[in-house]
């Protein structure tokens, strides 16, 4: 019994011990589980500074760094935030959420991006980061949008709003947090998707106790490996201001680069994040003045991983700033003659005097009798073979005296066209602008001018040497004329484009041809859009292809537009008949330059051709989802574009610059228009829609890659792309104001995406110097643009013949028989002179193998291209003025270029 009694407690104690061990194990497991759960709880990162960056005219310098509520409002107010990330230093991030307490209004979605430049909460605004030692927002002229939103190598992400308990919850990609933690980003920028400025959405700032923004971060237990260094480093494109460093990134574990030049950190806005195992380019620029020209510098590149671990530095020593010699030929003009011909002046065709003899723009006092081409007694011109040169003759004489004017040159005499300028009222003056064919005689006045414009077409096969002739006035006055023909020729096809924009085709195809002949004679081209903004509604007219053909029959617009859903072929017969001669250049077979294919031609493809978009639109603002219910819409667009591409290939239209262009400005609520603003996009969904249609265009044109079908985007807000349109090698037509304010952003896109850029704007006012047009073209060209686009250049009413019209370069008029004829403006001569000057410069660059920087420095030796862009409202294309441009500067540049081209 004792044994049993004794043994029983022993067994009980043993079981108890086992039981207690089991309970302890469960407790420990539970504790570990709780610790693991705790380890996965989100970590709150408090905001340390925030500011609403204002980007509204007149308010760029405002600071909201101390306000309790701050706006996030379309393109007018973006918010900058920075956070205390010390709690997660050295950690990998799995998820992150930005939490902001909602203020007024509701924000449906935002673009979140990193910020490339350090900034001060109390001193930053739209124009400056407010940091001593940093120019503006990282470089001279940089505004806040240039260093966020996907610009300046920043990360960008789109987040729909989730609102819980009055708080916005916006998901943030982990790499944005990594970038901030390791110091390669300086906070986050928040940009509203909508561009509706009628609202004033707000959030609470960190100054508001209890309602501060914060980041919720979940950690990842991945173990980071030390990154390898970059390899294959070399410098390219070194010039007087910058260079490019090319390298091969490590194959794994790399996230960002740290670049120092002689111990100075390179700005983050110049440094891309790592794409592992790829060749990358880092622009070296915005460096301190201590980096000497033509002296080697030490460049160190350290690779960082996502937790901040660093590689060994890769080092290269090389010259960054390379001066590169640039010649400066001396240019002189003939001395003024002591006895100028009375009552007669000759001036360059780009200059002008009002009817009373007062100059338009800043011209020297004796300019009428002494300028680059006239010394008071003789006219001297220089010209390349194929060039069109000219002059403007100003005549006075006895009151009522009738005279005729002739211009004669040596045999074989080239084509010479004479025009009489019409003086139109502007700003209380009569100023010459429209041109009429030269009449048989003129009735002179003693105290006001007659302006006669001469165009002289130098043949392409002209031999180098001197052409001699004279300007003869029938009253006995005569001016010797000499033209030095240079030993080189201009290209027949333009290498820099001046595209004259207009809307609505003329009534008859002959009028269209006449307009194009005038454009051709001035080395430009007219591009006329043929559809309206109100094409979207079901059954609406999609295009306006209804000119009368030479046969007398009208184009069958109904059949052209009558494409059914799912169709694979279009009706092109009338298109070919009307436009074929212009498209292939045969229209100009007898012209000065021979047959030249159309450099730019709008195709009909847009959001409502071939199918009206509202018929298939489901209301979703995201174009990628807007037609998901009826894929036949996108399929038909691709089908018909493929059909056109095959047609163009079969016709041999391989030199024509076809354009697929979405001109319309719409909104979700206007049922007759596109759901988006596709011309000069504004909101996020606009840019995304252009990306959608761009991809459809890519699919359509891929069947005939040898045909030039360019996807054209007219853009006045390139800074607000929000990461859309990335990697698209399209044609951007950029507004003059955007090209002035965000030039580097555009030129970086040109380099990075192989983008072609033209600059659009408005021709100068009649009361301003026409040399502004030349300077505008030259300014665009020197930074890589290959064309300019003057806006709305056709005056169809004929009103420009009697009153000043800033826009009207081509003017519909009636002749004595009542027939419609096309006149043109003197300003068209300025565009031609600009285009021909750029041809000189392109030839010079090819001959000398000069870099763009050397060409820029060569140009700046003769002309000052510091510009201002004037806009009357947000929709204005912008008029560019060059207040420091001298009268002789552009002619000096042209002569200097010709001297170098002909130097032995």
Tab-separated table of N, CA and C in Angstrom, residues 240-316:
chain	number	residue	atom	x	y	z
A	240	UNK	N	31.336	72.708	-72.626
A	240	UNK	CA	31.713	73.771	-71.695
A	240	UNK	C	30.798	73.860	-70.484
A	241	UNK	N	29.673	73.117	-70.502
A	241	UNK	CA	28.720	73.218	-69.400
A	241	UNK	C	28.397	71.897	-68.731
A	242	UNK	N	28.636	70.793	-69.423
A	242	UNK	CA	28.239	69.503	-68.871
A	242	UNK	C	28.929	68.372	-69.611
A	243	UNK	N	28.707	67.162	-69.128
A	243	UNK	CA	29.179	65.951	-69.804
A	243	UNK	C	28.206	64.836	-69.443
A	244	UNK	N	28.360	63.703	-70.103
A	244	UNK	CA	27.553	62.532	-69.765
A	244	UNK	C	28.488	61.407	-69.343
A	245	UNK	N	28.172	60.815	-68.217
A	245	UNK	CA	28.917	59.663	-67.715
A	245	UNK	C	28.110	58.416	-68.038
A	246	UNK	N	28.676	57.528	-68.837
A	246	UNK	CA	28.006	56.260	-69.130
A	246	UNK	C	28.679	55.158	-68.336
A	247	UNK	N	27.898	54.178	-67.916
A	247	UNK	CA	28.415	53.079	-67.111
A	247	UNK	C	27.488	51.880	-67.246
A	248	UNK	N	27.957	50.758	-66.731
A	248	UNK	CA	27.129	49.558	-66.643
A	248	UNK	C	26.840	49.310	-65.178
A	249	UNK	N	25.574	49.210	-64.838
A	249	UNK	CA	25.180	49.033	-63.442
A	249	UNK	C	25.470	47.608	-62.988
A	250	UNK	N	25.573	47.387	-61.673
A	250	UNK	CA	25.775	46.022	-61.175
A	250	UNK	C	24.587	45.131	-61.536
A	251	UNK	N	24.832	43.854	-61.614
A	251	UNK	CA	23.793	42.925	-62.068
A	251	UNK	C	22.717	42.663	-61.022
A	252	UNK	N	23.009	42.936	-59.741
A	252	UNK	CA	22.015	42.691	-58.702
A	252	UNK	C	22.257	43.615	-57.507
A	253	UNK	N	21.204	43.783	-56.725
A	253	UNK	CA	21.261	44.449	-55.415
A	253	UNK	C	21.465	45.954	-55.466
A	254	UNK	N	21.681	46.525	-56.618
A	254	UNK	CA	21.834	47.971	-56.671
A	254	UNK	C	20.491	48.684	-56.664
A	255	UNK	N	20.445	49.827	-56.043
A	255	UNK	CA	19.228	50.633	-56.001
A	255	UNK	C	19.490	52.072	-56.455
A	256	UNK	N	20.552	52.678	-55.967
A	256	UNK	CA	20.827	54.085	-56.292
A	256	UNK	C	22.331	54.303	-56.361
A	257	UNK	N	22.698	55.404	-57.017
A	257	UNK	CA	24.093	55.822	-57.079
A	257	UNK	C	24.291	57.062	-56.213
A	258	UNK	N	25.467	57.153	-55.645
A	258	UNK	CA	25.938	58.407	-55.066
A	258	UNK	C	27.128	58.845	-55.904
A	259	UNK	N	27.066	60.050	-56.451
A	259	UNK	CA	28.103	60.528	-57.365
A	259	UNK	C	28.734	61.787	-56.769
A	260	UNK	N	30.051	61.777	-56.690
A	260	UNK	CA	30.773	62.975	-56.263
A	260	UNK	C	31.781	63.359	-57.338
A	261	UNK	N	31.957	64.655	-57.510
A	261	UNK	CA	32.938	65.195	-58.442
A	261	UNK	C	33.882	66.077	-57.630
A	262	UNK	N	35.135	65.656	-57.556
A	262	UNK	CA	36.122	66.341	-56.710
A	262	UNK	C	35.569	66.546	-55.302
A	263	UNK	N	34.921	65.507	-54.803
A	263	UNK	CA	34.399	65.526	-53.444
A	263	UNK	C	33.059	66.223	-53.279
A	264	UNK	N	32.498	66.836	-54.342
A	264	UNK	CA	31.224	67.530	-54.263
A	264	UNK	C	30.112	66.622	-54.773
A	265	UNK	N	29.033	66.524	-53.989
A	265	UNK	CA	27.919	65.669	-54.389
A	265	UNK	C	27.212	66.218	-55.620
A	266	UNK	N	26.931	65.336	-56.562
A	266	UNK	CA	26.119	65.685	-57.726
A	266	UNK	C	24.663	65.692	-57.302
A	267	UNK	N	23.885	66.694	-57.767
A	267	UNK	CA	22.479	66.800	-57.402
A	267	UNK	C	21.681	65.582	-57.803
A	268	UNK	N	20.752	65.167	-56.937
A	268	UNK	CA	19.964	63.957	-57.197
A	268	UNK	C	19.138	64.080	-58.478
A	269	UNK	N	18.774	65.294	-58.866
A	269	UNK	CA	17.962	65.465	-60.072
A	269	UNK	C	18.716	65.080	-61.334
A	270	UNK	N	20.009	64.800	-61.215
A	270	UNK	CA	20.808	64.353	-62.353
A	270	UNK	C	21.107	62.855	-62.335
A	271	UNK	N	20.647	62.147	-61.312
A	271	UNK	CA	21.102	60.765	-61.121
A	271	UNK	C	19.928	59.795	-61.212
A	272	UNK	N	19.909	58.932	-62.206
A	272	UNK	CA	18.836	57.934	-62.289
A	272	UNK	C	19.005	56.860	-61.224
A	273	UNK	N	17.912	56.241	-60.837
A	273	UNK	CA	18.001	55.045	-60.004
A	273	UNK	C	18.518	53.888	-60.854
A	274	UNK	N	19.040	52.891	-60.193
A	274	UNK	CA	19.741	51.811	-60.895
A	274	UNK	C	18.756	50.863	-61.576
A	275	UNK	N	19.074	50.551	-62.813
A	275	UNK	CA	18.443	49.432	-63.509
A	275	UNK	C	19.510	48.357	-63.615
A	276	UNK	N	19.386	47.334	-62.815
A	276	UNK	CA	20.456	46.363	-62.662
A	276	UNK	C	20.826	45.685	-63.971
A	277	UNK	N	22.138	45.655	-64.220
A	277	UNK	CA	22.665	44.969	-65.382
A	277	UNK	C	22.472	45.702	-66.693
A	278	UNK	N	22.249	47.012	-66.640
A	278	UNK	CA	22.013	47.776	-67.863
A	278	UNK	C	23.012	48.925	-67.985
A	279	UNK	N	23.179	49.390	-69.227
A	279	UNK	CA	23.961	50.599	-69.441
A	279	UNK	C	23.111	51.804	-69.092
A	280	UNK	N	23.707	52.742	-68.373
A	280	UNK	CA	22.983	53.928	-67.958
A	280	UNK	C	23.827	55.177	-68.198
A	281	UNK	N	23.138	56.310	-68.241
A	281	UNK	CA	23.813	57.587	-68.466
A	281	UNK	C	23.472	58.540	-67.333
A	282	UNK	N	24.502	59.182	-66.805
A	282	UNK	CA	24.326	60.173	-65.751
A	282	UNK	C	24.842	61.510	-66.270
A	283	UNK	N	23.989	62.513	-66.398
A	283	UNK	CA	24.493	63.832	-66.808
A	283	UNK	C	25.275	64.493	-65.672
A	284	UNK	N	26.458	64.980	-65.986
A	284	UNK	CA	27.275	65.706	-65.014
A	284	UNK	C	27.107	67.198	-65.322
A	285	UNK	N	26.380	67.890	-64.466
A	285	UNK	CA	26.075	69.304	-64.695
A	285	UNK	C	25.679	69.932	-63.367
A	286	UNK	N	25.458	71.225	-63.399
A	286	UNK	CA	25.117	71.980	-62.183
A	286	UNK	C	26.207	71.817	-61.127
A	287	UNK	N	27.443	71.776	-61.594
A	287	UNK	CA	28.579	71.572	-60.706
A	287	UNK	C	29.128	72.912	-60.231
A	288	UNK	N	29.829	72.929	-59.113
A	288	UNK	CA	30.367	74.197	-58.593
A	288	UNK	C	31.415	74.796	-59.518
A	289	UNK	N	31.622	76.089	-59.372
A	289	UNK	CA	32.569	76.806	-60.232
A	289	UNK	C	34.006	76.339	-60.034
A	290	UNK	N	34.255	75.614	-58.968
A	290	UNK	CA	35.619	75.109	-58.737
A	290	UNK	C	36.012	74.023	-59.730
A	291	UNK	N	35.038	73.443	-60.427
A	291	UNK	CA	35.345	72.449	-61.455
A	291	UNK	C	35.822	73.209	-62.683
A	292	UNK	N	37.097	73.079	-62.995
A	292	UNK	CA	37.715	73.928	-64.023
A	292	UNK	C	37.532	73.343	-65.416
A	293	UNK	N	37.440	74.250	-66.391
A	293	UNK	CA	37.362	73.869	-67.793
A	293	UNK	C	38.712	73.318	-68.245
A	294	UNK	N	38.659	72.215	-68.993
A	294	UNK	CA	39.839	71.580	-69.580
A	294	UNK	C	40.803	71.014	-68.541
A	295	UNK	N	40.344	70.867	-67.293
A	295	UNK	CA	41.159	70.265	-66.240
A	295	UNK	C	40.484	68.988	-65.760
A	296	UNK	N	41.282	67.920	-65.526
A	296	UNK	CA	40.666	66.660	-65.094
A	296	UNK	C	40.084	66.754	-63.690
A	297	UNK	N	39.023	66.018	-63.470
A	297	UNK	CA	38.382	65.918	-62.158
A	297	UNK	C	38.243	64.455	-61.784
A	298	UNK	N	38.133	64.208	-60.494
A	298	UNK	CA	37.935	62.841	-60.006
A	298	UNK	C	36.460	62.605	-59.742
A	299	UNK	N	35.913	61.588	-60.408
A	299	UNK	CA	34.504	61.253	-60.275
A	299	UNK	C	34.400	59.913	-59.567
A	300	UNK	N	33.673	59.877	-58.458
A	300	UNK	CA	33.470	58.643	-57.699
A	300	UNK	C	31.999	58.267	-57.741
A	301	UNK	N	31.739	56.989	-57.987
A	301	UNK	CA	30.371	56.477	-58.012
A	301	UNK	C	30.270	55.327	-57.027
A	302	UNK	N	29.426	55.494	-56.044
A	302	UNK	CA	29.167	54.453	-55.052
A	302	UNK	C	27.769	53.908	-55.298
A	303	UNK	N	27.653	52.582	-55.282
A	303	UNK	CA	26.350	51.940	-55.417
A	303	UNK	C	25.750	51.727	-54.034
A	304	UNK	N	24.462	52.072	-53.886
A	304	UNK	CA	23.735	51.864	-52.635
A	304	UNK	C	22.643	50.835	-52.859
A	305	UNK	N	22.415	49.972	-51.852
A	305	UNK	CA	21.246	49.102	-51.945
A	305	UNK	C	20.095	49.734	-51.182
A	306	UNK	N	18.995	49.033	-51.053
A	306	UNK	CA	17.791	49.632	-50.491
A	306	UNK	C	17.889	49.897	-48.996
A	307	UNK	N	18.836	49.297	-48.320
A	307	UNK	CA	19.005	49.580	-46.893
A	307	UNK	C	20.177	50.520	-46.628
A	308	UNK	N	20.787	51.007	-47.689
A	308	UNK	CA	21.852	51.989	-47.519
A	308	UNK	C	23.254	51.412	-47.492
A	309	UNK	N	23.394	50.091	-47.630
A	309	UNK	CA	24.741	49.528	-47.710
A	309	UNK	C	25.435	50.021	-48.974
A	310	UNK	N	26.748	50.208	-48.883
A	310	UNK	CA	27.494	50.891	-49.931
A	310	UNK	C	28.520	49.951	-50.563
A	311	UNK	N	28.711	50.111	-51.842
A	311	UNK	CA	29.763	49.381	-52.542
A	311	UNK	C	31.086	50.123	-52.393
A	312	UNK	N	32.136	49.479	-52.814
A	312	UNK	CA	33.395	50.192	-52.979
A	312	UNK	C	33.211	51.227	-54.094
A	313	UNK	N	33.843	52.384	-54.003
A	313	UNK	CA	33.645	53.387	-55.057
A	313	UNK	C	34.306	52.982	-56.365
A	314	UNK	N	33.607	53.268	-57.450
A	314	UNK	CA	34.223	53.185	-58.770
A	314	UNK	C	34.723	54.586	-59.101
A	315	UNK	N	35.928	54.682	-59.636
A	315	UNK	CA	36.567	55.980	-59.807
A	315	UNK	C	37.009	56.158	-61.251
A	316	UNK	N	36.777	57.350	-61.769
A	316	UNK	CA	37.288	57.722	-63.085
A	316	UNK	C	37.812	59.147	-62.983
